[in-house]
mmCIF file with all atom_site columns, C-alpha atoms in Angstrom:
data_model
loop_
_atom_site.group_PDB
_atom_site.id
_atom_site.type_symbol
_atom_site.label_atom_id
_atom_site.label_alt_id
_atom_site.label_comp_id
_atom_site.label_asym_id
_atom_site.label_entity_id
_atom_site.label_seq_id
_atom_site.pdbx_PDB_ins_code
_atom_site.Cartn_x
_atom_site.Cartn_y
_atom_site.Cartn_z
_atom_site.occupancy
_atom_site.B_iso_or_equiv
_atom_site.pdbx_formal_charge
_atom_site.auth_seq_id
_atom_site.auth_comp_id
_atom_site.auth_asym_id
_atom_site.auth_atom_id
_atom_site.pdbx_PDB_model_num
ATOM 1   C CA . MET A 1 1   ? 0.000   0.000  0.000   1.00 79.00 ? 65  MET A CA 1
ATOM 2   C CA . PRO A 1 2   ? 1.529   3.389  -1.014  1.00 87.00 ? 66  PRO A CA 1
ATOM 3   C CA . THR A 1 3   ? 2.547   5.696  1.821   1.00 92.00 ? 67  THR A CA 1
ATOM 4   C CA . ILE A 1 4   ? 2.031   9.460  1.799   1.00 95.00 ? 68  ILE A CA 1
ATOM 5   C CA . LEU A 1 5   ? 3.383   12.112 4.158   1.00 96.00 ? 69  LEU A CA 1
ATOM 6   C CA . ILE A 1 6   ? 1.310   15.327 4.370   1.00 96.00 ? 70  ILE A CA 1
ATOM 7   C CA . VAL A 1 7   ? 3.004   18.408 5.837   1.00 96.00 ? 71  VAL A CA 1
ATOM 8   C CA . ASP A 1 8   ? 0.752   21.423 6.515   1.00 94.00 ? 72  ASP A CA 1
ATOM 9   C CA . ASP A 1 9   ? 0.101   23.719 9.465   1.00 92.00 ? 73  ASP A CA 1
ATOM 10  C CA . ASP A 1 10  ? -3.576  24.123 8.504   1.00 91.00 ? 74  ASP A CA 1
ATOM 11  C CA . LEU A 1 11  ? -4.981  21.464 10.839  1.00 93.00 ? 75  LEU A CA 1
ATOM 12  C CA . LYS A 1 12  ? -8.420  21.477 9.243   1.00 92.00 ? 76  LYS A CA 1
ATOM 13  C CA . LEU A 1 13  ? -6.969  20.855 5.779   1.00 90.00 ? 77  LEU A CA 1
ATOM 14  C CA . LEU A 1 14  ? -4.488  18.342 7.181   1.00 91.00 ? 78  LEU A CA 1
ATOM 15  C CA . LYS A 1 15  ? -7.219  16.231 8.775   1.00 92.00 ? 79  LYS A CA 1
ATOM 16  C CA . MET A 1 16  ? -9.408  16.433 5.665   1.00 91.00 ? 80  MET A CA 1
ATOM 17  C CA . LEU A 1 17  ? -6.599  15.255 3.403   1.00 91.00 ? 81  LEU A CA 1
ATOM 18  C CA . GLN A 1 18  ? -5.578  12.509 5.822   1.00 92.00 ? 82  GLN A CA 1
ATOM 19  C CA . ARG A 1 19  ? -9.139  11.216 6.090   1.00 91.00 ? 83  ARG A CA 1
ATOM 20  C CA . THR A 1 20  ? -9.872  11.356 2.367   1.00 88.00 ? 84  THR A CA 1
ATOM 21  C CA . LEU A 1 21  ? -6.578  9.847  1.194   1.00 90.00 ? 85  LEU A CA 1
ATOM 22  C CA . THR A 1 22  ? -6.958  7.063  3.746   1.00 90.00 ? 86  THR A CA 1
ATOM 23  C CA . TYR A 1 23  ? -10.293 6.274  2.074   1.00 86.00 ? 87  TYR A CA 1
ATOM 24  C CA . GLU A 1 24  ? -8.318  6.018  -1.175  1.00 80.00 ? 88  GLU A CA 1
ATOM 25  C CA . ASN A 1 25  ? -6.469  3.019  0.326   1.00 83.00 ? 89  ASN A CA 1
ATOM 26  C CA . LEU A 1 26  ? -3.308  5.003  1.052   1.00 88.00 ? 90  LEU A CA 1
ATOM 27  C CA . THR A 1 27  ? -1.288  4.948  4.270   1.00 92.00 ? 91  THR A CA 1
ATOM 28  C CA . VAL A 1 28  ? -1.042  8.550  5.486   1.00 94.00 ? 92  VAL A CA 1
ATOM 29  C CA . PHE A 1 29  ? 1.246   10.207 8.018   1.00 95.00 ? 93  PHE A CA 1
ATOM 30  C CA . THR A 1 30  ? 1.125   13.904 8.915   1.00 95.00 ? 94  THR A CA 1
ATOM 31  C CA . ALA A 1 31  ? 3.311   16.709 10.250  1.00 95.00 ? 95  ALA A CA 1
ATOM 32  C CA . THR A 1 32  ? 2.645   20.412 10.835  1.00 94.00 ? 96  THR A CA 1
ATOM 33  C CA . ASN A 1 33  ? 5.993   21.797 9.650   1.00 93.00 ? 97  ASN A CA 1
ATOM 34  C CA . GLY A 1 34  ? 9.146   20.779 7.844   1.00 92.00 ? 98  GLY A CA 1
ATOM 35  C CA . LEU A 1 35  ? 11.194  20.323 10.993  1.00 93.00 ? 99  LEU A CA 1
ATOM 36  C CA . GLU A 1 36  ? 8.661   17.834 12.340  1.00 94.00 ? 100 GLU A CA 1
ATOM 37  C CA . ALA A 1 37  ? 8.459   16.085 8.968   1.00 95.00 ? 101 ALA A CA 1
ATOM 38  C CA . LEU A 1 38  ? 12.155  15.372 8.400   1.00 94.00 ? 102 LEU A CA 1
ATOM 39  C CA . PRO A 1 39  ? 12.445  12.474 10.894  1.00 94.00 ? 103 PRO A CA 1
ATOM 40  C CA . LEU A 1 40  ? 9.163   11.025 9.563   1.00 94.00 ? 104 LEU A CA 1
ATOM 41  C CA . VAL A 1 41  ? 10.703  10.827 6.111   1.00 94.00 ? 105 VAL A CA 1
ATOM 42  C CA . GLN A 1 42  ? 13.526  8.734  7.513   1.00 90.00 ? 106 GLN A CA 1
ATOM 43  C CA . THR A 1 43  ? 11.191  6.532  9.588   1.00 91.00 ? 107 THR A CA 1
ATOM 44  C CA . HIS A 1 44  ? 8.412   5.863  7.069   1.00 91.00 ? 108 HIS A CA 1
ATOM 45  C CA . GLN A 1 45  ? 10.163  6.415  3.707   1.00 91.00 ? 109 GLN A CA 1
ATOM 46  C CA . PRO A 1 46  ? 6.979   7.671  2.003   1.00 94.00 ? 110 PRO A CA 1
ATOM 47  C CA . ASP A 1 47  ? 6.303   7.161  -1.690  1.00 92.00 ? 111 ASP A CA 1
ATOM 48  C CA . LEU A 1 48  ? 4.999   10.724 -1.984  1.00 95.00 ? 112 LEU A CA 1
ATOM 49  C CA . ILE A 1 49  ? 5.156   13.892 0.115   1.00 96.00 ? 113 ILE A CA 1
ATOM 50  C CA . ILE A 1 50  ? 2.511   16.630 -0.017  1.00 96.00 ? 114 ILE A CA 1
ATOM 51  C CA . VAL A 1 51  ? 3.883   19.793 1.564   1.00 94.00 ? 115 VAL A CA 1
ATOM 52  C CA . ASP A 1 52  ? 2.594   23.325 2.128   1.00 92.00 ? 116 ASP A CA 1
ATOM 53  C CA . TRP A 1 53  ? 4.886   26.251 1.353   1.00 89.00 ? 117 TRP A CA 1
ATOM 54  C CA . MET A 1 54  ? 4.187   28.634 4.236   1.00 89.00 ? 118 MET A CA 1
ATOM 55  C CA . MET A 1 55  ? 4.692   26.957 7.632   1.00 91.00 ? 119 MET A CA 1
ATOM 56  C CA . PRO A 1 56  ? 6.350   27.881 10.951  1.00 90.00 ? 120 PRO A CA 1
ATOM 57  C CA . LYS A 1 57  ? 9.752   26.566 12.104  1.00 90.00 ? 121 LYS A CA 1
ATOM 58  C CA . MET A 1 58  ? 10.651  25.204 8.660   1.00 91.00 ? 122 MET A CA 1
ATOM 59  C CA . ASP A 1 59  ? 8.717   26.164 5.533   1.00 90.00 ? 123 ASP A CA 1
ATOM 60  C CA . GLY A 1 60  ? 8.043   23.854 2.605   1.00 90.00 ? 124 GLY A CA 1
ATOM 61  C CA . LEU A 1 61  ? 10.733  25.367 0.399   1.00 90.00 ? 125 LEU A CA 1
ATOM 62  C CA . THR A 1 62  ? 13.449  24.781 2.984   1.00 92.00 ? 126 THR A CA 1
ATOM 63  C CA . PHE A 1 63  ? 12.111  21.293 3.714   1.00 94.00 ? 127 PHE A CA 1
ATOM 64  C CA . ILE A 1 64  ? 12.321  20.248 0.053   1.00 92.00 ? 128 ILE A CA 1
ATOM 65  C CA . GLN A 1 65  ? 15.797  21.721 -0.299  1.00 90.00 ? 129 GLN A CA 1
ATOM 66  C CA . ARG A 1 66  ? 16.919  19.706 2.731   1.00 91.00 ? 130 ARG A CA 1
ATOM 67  C CA . LEU A 1 67  ? 15.549  16.538 1.136   1.00 91.00 ? 131 LEU A CA 1
ATOM 68  C CA . ARG A 1 68  ? 17.350  17.155 -2.130  1.00 88.00 ? 132 ARG A CA 1
ATOM 69  C CA . ASP A 1 69  ? 20.588  18.156 -0.388  1.00 85.00 ? 133 ASP A CA 1
ATOM 70  C CA . ASP A 1 70  ? 20.455  14.747 1.313   1.00 84.00 ? 134 ASP A CA 1
ATOM 71  C CA . GLU A 1 71  ? 19.921  13.142 -2.129  1.00 82.00 ? 135 GLU A CA 1
ATOM 72  C CA . ASN A 1 72  ? 16.433  12.038 -1.130  1.00 86.00 ? 136 ASN A CA 1
ATOM 73  C CA . LYS A 1 73  ? 14.498  11.417 -4.359  1.00 84.00 ? 137 LYS A CA 1
ATOM 74  C CA . THR A 1 74  ? 10.987  11.071 -2.896  1.00 90.00 ? 138 THR A CA 1
ATOM 75  C CA . MET A 1 75  ? 8.425   12.738 -5.139  1.00 90.00 ? 139 MET A CA 1
ATOM 76  C CA . VAL A 1 76  ? 7.022   16.005 -3.735  1.00 93.00 ? 140 VAL A CA 1
ATOM 77  C CA . LEU A 1 77  ? 3.762   17.825 -4.472  1.00 93.00 ? 141 LEU A CA 1
ATOM 78  C CA . MET A 1 78  ? 3.885   21.411 -3.180  1.00 91.00 ? 142 MET A CA 1
ATOM 79  C CA . LEU A 1 79  ? 0.707   23.175 -2.020  1.00 89.00 ? 143 LEU A CA 1
ATOM 80  C CA . THR A 1 80  ? 0.560   26.952 -1.741  1.00 84.00 ? 144 THR A CA 1
ATOM 81  C CA . ALA A 1 81  ? -1.672  30.000 -2.052  1.00 83.00 ? 145 ALA A CA 1
ATOM 82  C CA . ARG A 1 82  ? 1.063   31.727 -4.067  1.00 77.00 ? 146 ARG A CA 1
ATOM 83  C CA . ASP A 1 83  ? -0.114  31.533 -7.665  1.00 70.00 ? 147 ASP A CA 1
ATOM 84  C CA . ALA A 1 84  ? 2.271   33.879 -9.506  1.00 72.00 ? 148 ALA A CA 1
ATOM 85  C CA . ILE A 1 85  ? 4.421   32.242 -12.186 1.00 72.00 ? 149 ILE A CA 1
ATOM 86  C CA . GLU A 1 86  ? 7.611   33.283 -10.401 1.00 77.00 ? 150 GLU A CA 1
ATOM 87  C CA . ASN A 1 87  ? 6.338   31.525 -7.258  1.00 76.00 ? 151 ASN A CA 1
ATOM 88  C CA . ARG A 1 88  ? 5.654   28.342 -9.207  1.00 74.00 ? 152 ARG A CA 1
ATOM 89  C CA . VAL A 1 89  ? 9.112   28.500 -10.718 1.00 76.00 ? 153 VAL A CA 1
ATOM 90  C CA . GLU A 1 90  ? 10.676  29.041 -7.274  1.00 77.00 ? 154 GLU A CA 1
ATOM 91  C CA . GLY A 1 91  ? 8.769   26.068 -5.870  1.00 75.00 ? 155 GLY A CA 1
ATOM 92  C CA . LEU A 1 92  ? 9.836   23.783 -8.675  1.00 80.00 ? 156 LEU A CA 1
ATOM 93  C CA . GLU A 1 93  ? 13.425  25.000 -8.554  1.00 79.00 ? 157 GLU A CA 1
ATOM 94  C CA . SER A 1 94  ? 13.527  24.064 -4.870  1.00 79.00 ? 158 SER A CA 1
ATOM 95  C CA . GLY A 1 95  ? 13.109  20.448 -6.006  1.00 83.00 ? 159 GLY A CA 1
ATOM 96  C CA . ALA A 1 96  ? 9.328   19.929 -6.024  1.00 87.00 ? 160 ALA A CA 1
ATOM 97  C CA . ASP A 1 97  ? 8.010   17.576 -8.713  1.00 87.00 ? 161 ASP A CA 1
ATOM 98  C CA . ASP A 1 98  ? 4.638   19.295 -9.024  1.00 87.00 ? 162 ASP A CA 1
ATOM 99  C CA . TYR A 1 99  ? 2.816   22.361 -7.720  1.00 86.00 ? 163 TYR A CA 1
ATOM 100 C CA . LEU A 1 100 ? -0.866  22.880 -6.819  1.00 87.00 ? 164 LEU A CA 1
ATOM 101 C CA . VAL A 1 101 ? -2.354  26.283 -5.957  1.00 86.00 ? 165 VAL A CA 1
ATOM 102 C CA . LYS A 1 102 ? -4.762  26.717 -3.034  1.00 86.00 ? 166 LYS A CA 1
ATOM 103 C CA . PRO A 1 103 ? -7.712  26.653 -3.001  1.00 86.00 ? 167 PRO A CA 1
ATOM 104 C CA . PHE A 1 104 ? -7.930  23.492 -5.080  1.00 85.00 ? 168 PHE A CA 1
ATOM 105 C CA . ALA A 1 105 ? -10.639 21.004 -5.920  1.00 86.00 ? 169 ALA A CA 1
ATOM 106 C CA . PRO A 1 106 ? -10.093 17.738 -4.010  1.00 85.00 ? 170 PRO A CA 1
ATOM 107 C CA . ALA A 1 107 ? -10.658 15.819 -7.239  1.00 84.00 ? 171 ALA A CA 1
ATOM 108 C CA . GLU A 1 108 ? -7.674  17.568 -8.849  1.00 86.00 ? 172 GLU A CA 1
ATOM 109 C CA . LEU A 1 109 ? -5.450  16.796 -5.866  1.00 87.00 ? 173 LEU A CA 1
ATOM 110 C CA . PHE A 1 110 ? -6.447  13.128 -5.954  1.00 87.00 ? 174 PHE A CA 1
ATOM 111 C CA . ALA A 1 111 ? -5.821  12.971 -9.714  1.00 85.00 ? 175 ALA A CA 1
ATOM 112 C CA . ARG A 1 112 ? -2.339  14.403 -9.249  1.00 86.00 ? 176 ARG A CA 1
ATOM 113 C CA . VAL A 1 113 ? -1.565  12.122 -6.314  1.00 89.00 ? 177 VAL A CA 1
ATOM 114 C CA . HIS A 1 114 ? -2.549  9.022  -8.260  1.00 85.00 ? 178 HIS A CA 1
ATOM 115 C CA . ALA A 1 115 ? -0.648  10.196 -11.353 1.00 84.00 ? 179 ALA A CA 1
ATOM 116 C CA . MET A 1 116 ? 2.496   10.752 -9.284  1.00 86.00 ? 180 MET A CA 1
ATOM 117 C CA . LEU A 1 117 ? 2.152   7.384  -7.571  1.00 87.00 ? 181 LEU A CA 1
ATOM 118 C CA . ARG A 1 118 ? 1.824   5.706  -10.968 1.00 81.00 ? 182 ARG A CA 1
ATOM 119 C CA . ARG A 1 119 ? 5.145   7.286  -11.924 1.00 76.00 ? 183 ARG A CA 1
ATOM 120 C CA . VAL A 1 120 ? 6.749   5.934  -8.744  1.00 75.00 ? 184 VAL A CA 1
ATOM 121 C CA . GLU A 1 121 ? 5.345   2.451  -9.307  1.00 72.00 ? 185 GLU A CA 1
ATOM 122 C CA . ALA A 1 122 ? 5.961   2.351  -13.063 1.00 66.00 ? 186 ALA A CA 1
ATOM 123 C CA . LYS A 1 123 ? 8.321   -0.402 -14.150 1.00 57.00 ? 187 LYS A CA 1
ATOM 124 C CA . PRO A 1 124 ? 10.199  0.904  -17.191 1.00 56.00 ? 188 PRO A CA 1
ATOM 125 C CA . GLU A 1 125 ? 11.566  -1.597 -19.656 1.00 61.00 ? 189 GLU A CA 1
ATOM 126 C CA . ASN A 1 126 ? 14.721  -3.137 -18.230 1.00 70.00 ? 190 ASN A CA 1
ATOM 127 C CA . GLN A 1 127 ? 16.812  -2.860 -21.369 1.00 79.00 ? 191 GLN A CA 1
ATOM 128 C CA . LYS A 1 128 ? 19.745  -0.474 -21.046 1.00 88.00 ? 192 LYS A CA 1
ATOM 129 C CA . ILE A 1 129 ? 19.479  2.542  -23.364 1.00 91.00 ? 193 ILE A CA 1
ATOM 130 C CA . THR A 1 130 ? 22.465  4.356  -24.846 1.00 92.00 ? 194 THR A CA 1
ATOM 131 C CA . TYR A 1 131 ? 22.802  7.413  -27.064 1.00 92.00 ? 195 TYR A CA 1
ATOM 132 C CA . LEU A 1 132 ? 26.279  8.748  -27.810 1.00 92.00 ? 196 LEU A CA 1
ATOM 133 C CA . ASP A 1 133 ? 28.012  8.849  -24.384 1.00 93.00 ? 197 ASP A CA 1
ATOM 134 C CA . VAL A 1 134 ? 24.781  8.842  -22.330 1.00 94.00 ? 198 VAL A CA 1
ATOM 135 C CA . SER A 1 135 ? 23.493  5.569  -20.896 1.00 93.00 ? 199 SER A CA 1
ATOM 136 C CA . LEU A 1 136 ? 20.563  4.713  -18.664 1.00 92.00 ? 200 LEU A CA 1
ATOM 137 C CA . ASP A 1 137 ? 19.848  1.380  -16.995 1.00 90.00 ? 201 ASP A CA 1
ATOM 138 C CA . PRO A 1 138 ? 16.215  1.123  -15.791 1.00 85.00 ? 202 PRO A CA 1
ATOM 139 C CA . SER A 1 139 ? 16.897  -2.069 -13.824 1.00 81.00 ? 203 SER A CA 1
ATOM 140 C CA . THR A 1 140 ? 19.431  -0.326 -11.573 1.00 84.00 ? 204 THR A CA 1
ATOM 141 C CA . ARG A 1 141 ? 18.128  3.249  -12.016 1.00 83.00 ? 205 ARG A CA 1
ATOM 142 C CA . GLU A 1 142 ? 21.680  4.252  -12.968 1.00 89.00 ? 206 GLU A CA 1
ATOM 143 C CA . ALA A 1 143 ? 22.324  7.058  -15.454 1.00 92.00 ? 207 ALA A CA 1
ATOM 144 C CA . LYS A 1 144 ? 25.774  7.956  -16.769 1.00 93.00 ? 208 LYS A CA 1
ATOM 145 C CA . ARG A 1 145 ? 27.423  10.339 -19.154 1.00 93.00 ? 209 ARG A CA 1
ATOM 146 C CA . GLY A 1 146 ? 30.759  8.893  -20.086 1.00 90.00 ? 210 GLY A CA 1
ATOM 147 C CA . ASP A 1 147 ? 32.126  7.409  -16.880 1.00 90.00 ? 211 ASP A CA 1
ATOM 148 C CA . THR A 1 148 ? 30.312  9.881  -14.619 1.00 91.00 ? 212 THR A CA 1
ATOM 149 C CA . ILE A 1 149 ? 27.243  8.664  -12.727 1.00 91.00 ? 213 ILE A CA 1
ATOM 150 C CA . MET A 1 150 ? 24.439  11.230 -12.586 1.00 92.00 ? 214 MET A CA 1
ATOM 151 C CA . ASN A 1 151 ? 22.283  11.385 -9.457  1.00 89.00 ? 215 ASN A CA 1
ATOM 152 C CA . LEU A 1 152 ? 18.750  11.806 -10.856 1.00 88.00 ? 216 LEU A CA 1
ATOM 153 C CA . THR A 1 153 ? 15.416  12.234 -9.111  1.00 84.00 ? 217 THR A CA 1
ATOM 154 C CA . VAL A 1 154 ? 12.459  10.099 -10.210 1.00 82.00 ? 218 VAL A CA 1
ATOM 155 C CA . THR A 1 155 ? 11.162  12.847 -12.489 1.00 85.00 ? 219 THR A CA 1
ATOM 156 C CA . GLU A 1 156 ? 14.586  13.561 -13.997 1.00 89.00 ? 220 GLU A CA 1
ATOM 157 C CA . PHE A 1 157 ? 15.101  9.843  -14.617 1.00 89.00 ? 221 PHE A CA 1
ATOM 158 C CA . ASN A 1 158 ? 11.718  9.470  -16.327 1.00 88.00 ? 222 ASN A CA 1
ATOM 159 C CA . LEU A 1 159 ? 12.313  12.544 -18.481 1.00 92.00 ? 223 LEU A CA 1
ATOM 160 C CA . LEU A 1 160 ? 15.736  11.326 -19.619 1.00 94.00 ? 224 LEU A CA 1
ATOM 161 C CA . HIS A 1 161 ? 14.296  7.860  -20.229 1.00 93.00 ? 225 HIS A CA 1
ATOM 162 C CA . LEU A 1 162 ? 11.691  9.355  -22.584 1.00 92.00 ? 226 LEU A CA 1
ATOM 163 C CA . LEU A 1 163 ? 14.259  11.432 -24.480 1.00 94.00 ? 227 LEU A CA 1
ATOM 164 C CA . LEU A 1 164 ? 16.630  8.474  -24.828 1.00 93.00 ? 228 LEU A CA 1
ATOM 165 C CA . ARG A 1 165 ? 13.832  6.319  -26.249 1.00 90.00 ? 229 ARG A CA 1
ATOM 166 C CA . HIS A 1 166 ? 13.343  8.882  -29.026 1.00 91.00 ? 230 HIS A CA 1
ATOM 167 C CA . PRO A 1 167 ? 16.792  10.235 -29.981 1.00 91.00 ? 231 PRO A CA 1
ATOM 168 C CA . ARG A 1 168 ? 16.834  12.919 -32.704 1.00 91.00 ? 232 ARG A CA 1
ATOM 169 C CA . GLN A 1 169 ? 13.028  13.042 -32.664 1.00 92.00 ? 233 GLN A CA 1
ATOM 170 C CA . VAL A 1 170 ? 11.306  16.305 -31.809 1.00 92.00 ? 234 VAL A CA 1
ATOM 171 C CA . LEU A 1 171 ? 8.921   15.687 -28.897 1.00 93.00 ? 235 LEU A CA 1
ATOM 172 C CA . GLU A 1 172 ? 6.113   18.186 -28.362 1.00 90.00 ? 236 GLU A CA 1
ATOM 173 C CA . ARG A 1 173 ? 5.725   19.782 -24.937 1.00 88.00 ? 237 ARG A CA 1
ATOM 174 C CA . ARG A 1 174 ? 2.238   18.293 -24.452 1.00 86.00 ? 238 ARG A CA 1
ATOM 175 C CA . GLN A 1 175 ? 3.533   14.838 -25.319 1.00 86.00 ? 239 GLN A CA 1
ATOM 176 C CA . ILE A 1 176 ? 6.376   15.098 -22.797 1.00 89.00 ? 240 ILE A CA 1
ATOM 177 C CA . LEU A 1 177 ? 4.124   16.434 -20.036 1.00 86.00 ? 241 LEU A CA 1
ATOM 178 C CA . ASN A 1 178 ? 1.556   13.700 -20.558 1.00 82.00 ? 242 ASN A CA 1
ATOM 179 C CA . ASP A 1 179 ? 4.166   10.944 -20.774 1.00 83.00 ? 243 ASP A CA 1
ATOM 180 C CA . VAL A 1 180 ? 6.369   11.988 -17.852 1.00 84.00 ? 244 VAL A CA 1
ATOM 181 C CA . TRP A 1 181 ? 3.910   13.687 -15.487 1.00 80.00 ? 245 TRP A CA 1
ATOM 182 C CA . GLY A 1 182 ? 0.910   11.534 -16.371 1.00 73.00 ? 246 GLY A CA 1
ATOM 183 C CA . TYR A 1 183 ? -1.766  14.180 -16.921 1.00 61.00 ? 247 TYR A CA 1
ATOM 184 C CA . ASP A 1 184 ? -2.474  17.445 -18.736 1.00 55.00 ? 248 ASP A CA 1
ATOM 185 C CA . PHE A 1 185 ? -1.020  20.548 -17.106 1.00 49.00 ? 249 PHE A CA 1
ATOM 186 C CA . GLY A 1 186 ? -3.220  22.913 -19.100 1.00 48.00 ? 250 GLY A CA 1
ATOM 187 C CA . GLY A 1 187 ? -1.255  25.940 -20.292 1.00 45.00 ? 251 GLY A CA 1
ATOM 188 C CA . ASP A 1 188 ? 1.399   25.881 -17.556 1.00 55.00 ? 252 ASP A CA 1
ATOM 189 C CA . ASP A 1 189 ? 4.547   24.083 -18.668 1.00 63.00 ? 253 ASP A CA 1
ATOM 190 C CA . ASN A 1 190 ? 7.041   25.860 -16.428 1.00 78.00 ? 254 ASN A CA 1
ATOM 191 C CA . VAL A 1 191 ? 7.549   22.507 -14.749 1.00 82.00 ? 255 VAL A CA 1
ATOM 192 C CA . LEU A 1 192 ? 8.896   21.046 -18.005 1.00 87.00 ? 256 LEU A CA 1
ATOM 193 C CA . GLU A 1 193 ? 11.259  23.943 -18.687 1.00 88.00 ? 257 GLU A CA 1
ATOM 194 C CA . ILE A 1 194 ? 12.654  23.713 -15.175 1.00 87.00 ? 258 ILE A CA 1
ATOM 195 C CA . TYR A 1 195 ? 13.257  19.967 -15.356 1.00 89.00 ? 259 TYR A CA 1
ATOM 196 C CA . ILE A 1 196 ? 14.872  20.310 -18.774 1.00 93.00 ? 260 ILE A CA 1
ATOM 197 C CA . GLY A 1 197 ? 17.194  22.787 -17.071 1.00 91.00 ? 261 GLY A CA 1
ATOM 198 C CA . TYR A 1 198 ? 17.930  20.292 -14.286 1.00 89.00 ? 262 TYR A CA 1
ATOM 199 C CA . LEU A 1 199 ? 18.837  17.578 -16.794 1.00 93.00 ? 263 LEU A CA 1
ATOM 200 C CA . ARG A 1 200 ? 20.985  19.917 -18.881 1.00 94.00 ? 264 ARG A CA 1
ATOM 201 C CA . LYS A 1 201 ? 22.921  20.973 -15.783 1.00 93.00 ? 265 LYS A CA 1
ATOM 202 C CA . LYS A 1 202 ? 23.667  17.351 -14.873 1.00 93.00 ? 266 LYS A CA 1
ATOM 203 C CA . LEU A 1 203 ? 24.417  16.247 -18.426 1.00 94.00 ? 267 LEU A CA 1
ATOM 204 C CA . GLU A 1 204 ? 26.791  19.184 -18.942 1.00 93.00 ? 268 GLU A CA 1
ATOM 205 C CA . ALA A 1 205 ? 28.356  19.143 -15.457 1.00 90.00 ? 269 ALA A CA 1
ATOM 206 C CA . ASP A 1 206 ? 31.886  18.440 -16.710 1.00 85.00 ? 270 ASP A CA 1
ATOM 207 C CA . GLY A 1 207 ? 31.722  20.784 -19.670 1.00 89.00 ? 271 GLY A CA 1
ATOM 208 C CA . GLN A 1 208 ? 30.268  18.276 -22.138 1.00 91.00 ? 272 GLN A CA 1
ATOM 209 C CA . PRO A 1 209 ? 28.418  19.643 -25.171 1.00 93.00 ? 273 PRO A CA 1
ATOM 210 C CA . ARG A 1 210 ? 24.671  20.169 -24.981 1.00 94.00 ? 274 ARG A CA 1
ATOM 211 C CA . LEU A 1 211 ? 22.480  17.244 -26.034 1.00 94.00 ? 275 LEU A CA 1
ATOM 212 C CA . ILE A 1 212 ? 18.963  18.422 -25.134 1.00 95.00 ? 276 ILE A CA 1
ATOM 213 C CA . GLN A 1 213 ? 18.029  20.957 -27.802 1.00 95.00 ? 277 GLN A CA 1
ATOM 214 C CA . THR A 1 214 ? 15.084  23.347 -27.743 1.00 94.00 ? 278 THR A CA 1
ATOM 215 C CA . VAL A 1 215 ? 12.904  23.397 -30.847 1.00 93.00 ? 279 VAL A CA 1
ATOM 216 C CA . ARG A 1 216 ? 11.182  26.765 -30.600 1.00 91.00 ? 280 ARG A CA 1
ATOM 217 C CA . GLY A 1 217 ? 7.420   26.646 -30.515 1.00 89.00 ? 281 GLY A CA 1
ATOM 218 C CA . ILE A 1 218 ? 7.332   22.851 -30.468 1.00 91.00 ? 282 ILE A CA 1
ATOM 219 C CA . GLY A 1 219 ? 9.343   21.126 -27.744 1.00 92.00 ? 283 GLY A CA 1
ATOM 220 C CA . TYR A 1 220 ? 12.690  19.362 -27.275 1.00 95.00 ? 284 TYR A CA 1
ATOM 221 C CA . THR A 1 221 ? 14.921  16.818 -28.924 1.00 95.00 ? 285 THR A CA 1
ATOM 222 C CA . LEU A 1 222 ? 17.964  14.787 -27.870 1.00 94.00 ? 286 LEU A CA 1
ATOM 223 C CA . ARG A 1 223 ? 20.736  15.256 -30.437 1.00 92.00 ? 287 ARG A CA 1
ATOM 224 C CA . GLU A 1 224 ? 24.155  16.785 -30.976 1.00 87.00 ? 288 GLU A CA 1
ATOM 225 C CA . GLU A 1 225 ? 24.317  20.493 -31.710 1.00 80.00 ? 289 GLU A CA 1
#
């Protein structure tokens, strides 16, 4: 049974989400701030974390950054009342995998939770994929460029896996969002741009040439410049 950790200082919302997600056959643990949540991550090793941005003691942004600094790859859905594009970008750049603005319809939250859990549980084909000096082994979750191992989150791994399956092909933004994130994001694809940036940074860490190319107005492709 998948395990979810919810971190929010709004006790009414926290109890509602805990009750409803428990009805969805999920094991749910809760915390009221990031500081309280950190040891729960170690104890319960959740499959997904839902975290509010604004909280006392340790806010959601700092909490996610702590997770990523510790190389924790647990998928994170950030909740916040901040709906400006720059806020969404900041949330995603902290290491969140997805972002949902308050107030939200419970049905949308549940759809996103189940989509994210499907990504966690997905069993990609086990065959090792190689393009030029980039290789990815789904059976071991190991990704390398040359002899350098890249430490990828679940979302980064899935995005690279998609690009490697279609080298030199131009993939449309909608196609990538639906394939990697599992549902339609509407008109907001900041999440894709940010994760493309994450992958580029890791692929080019030692000064290697760029492989992920932007095709203006369409999407992205994996090929030499």
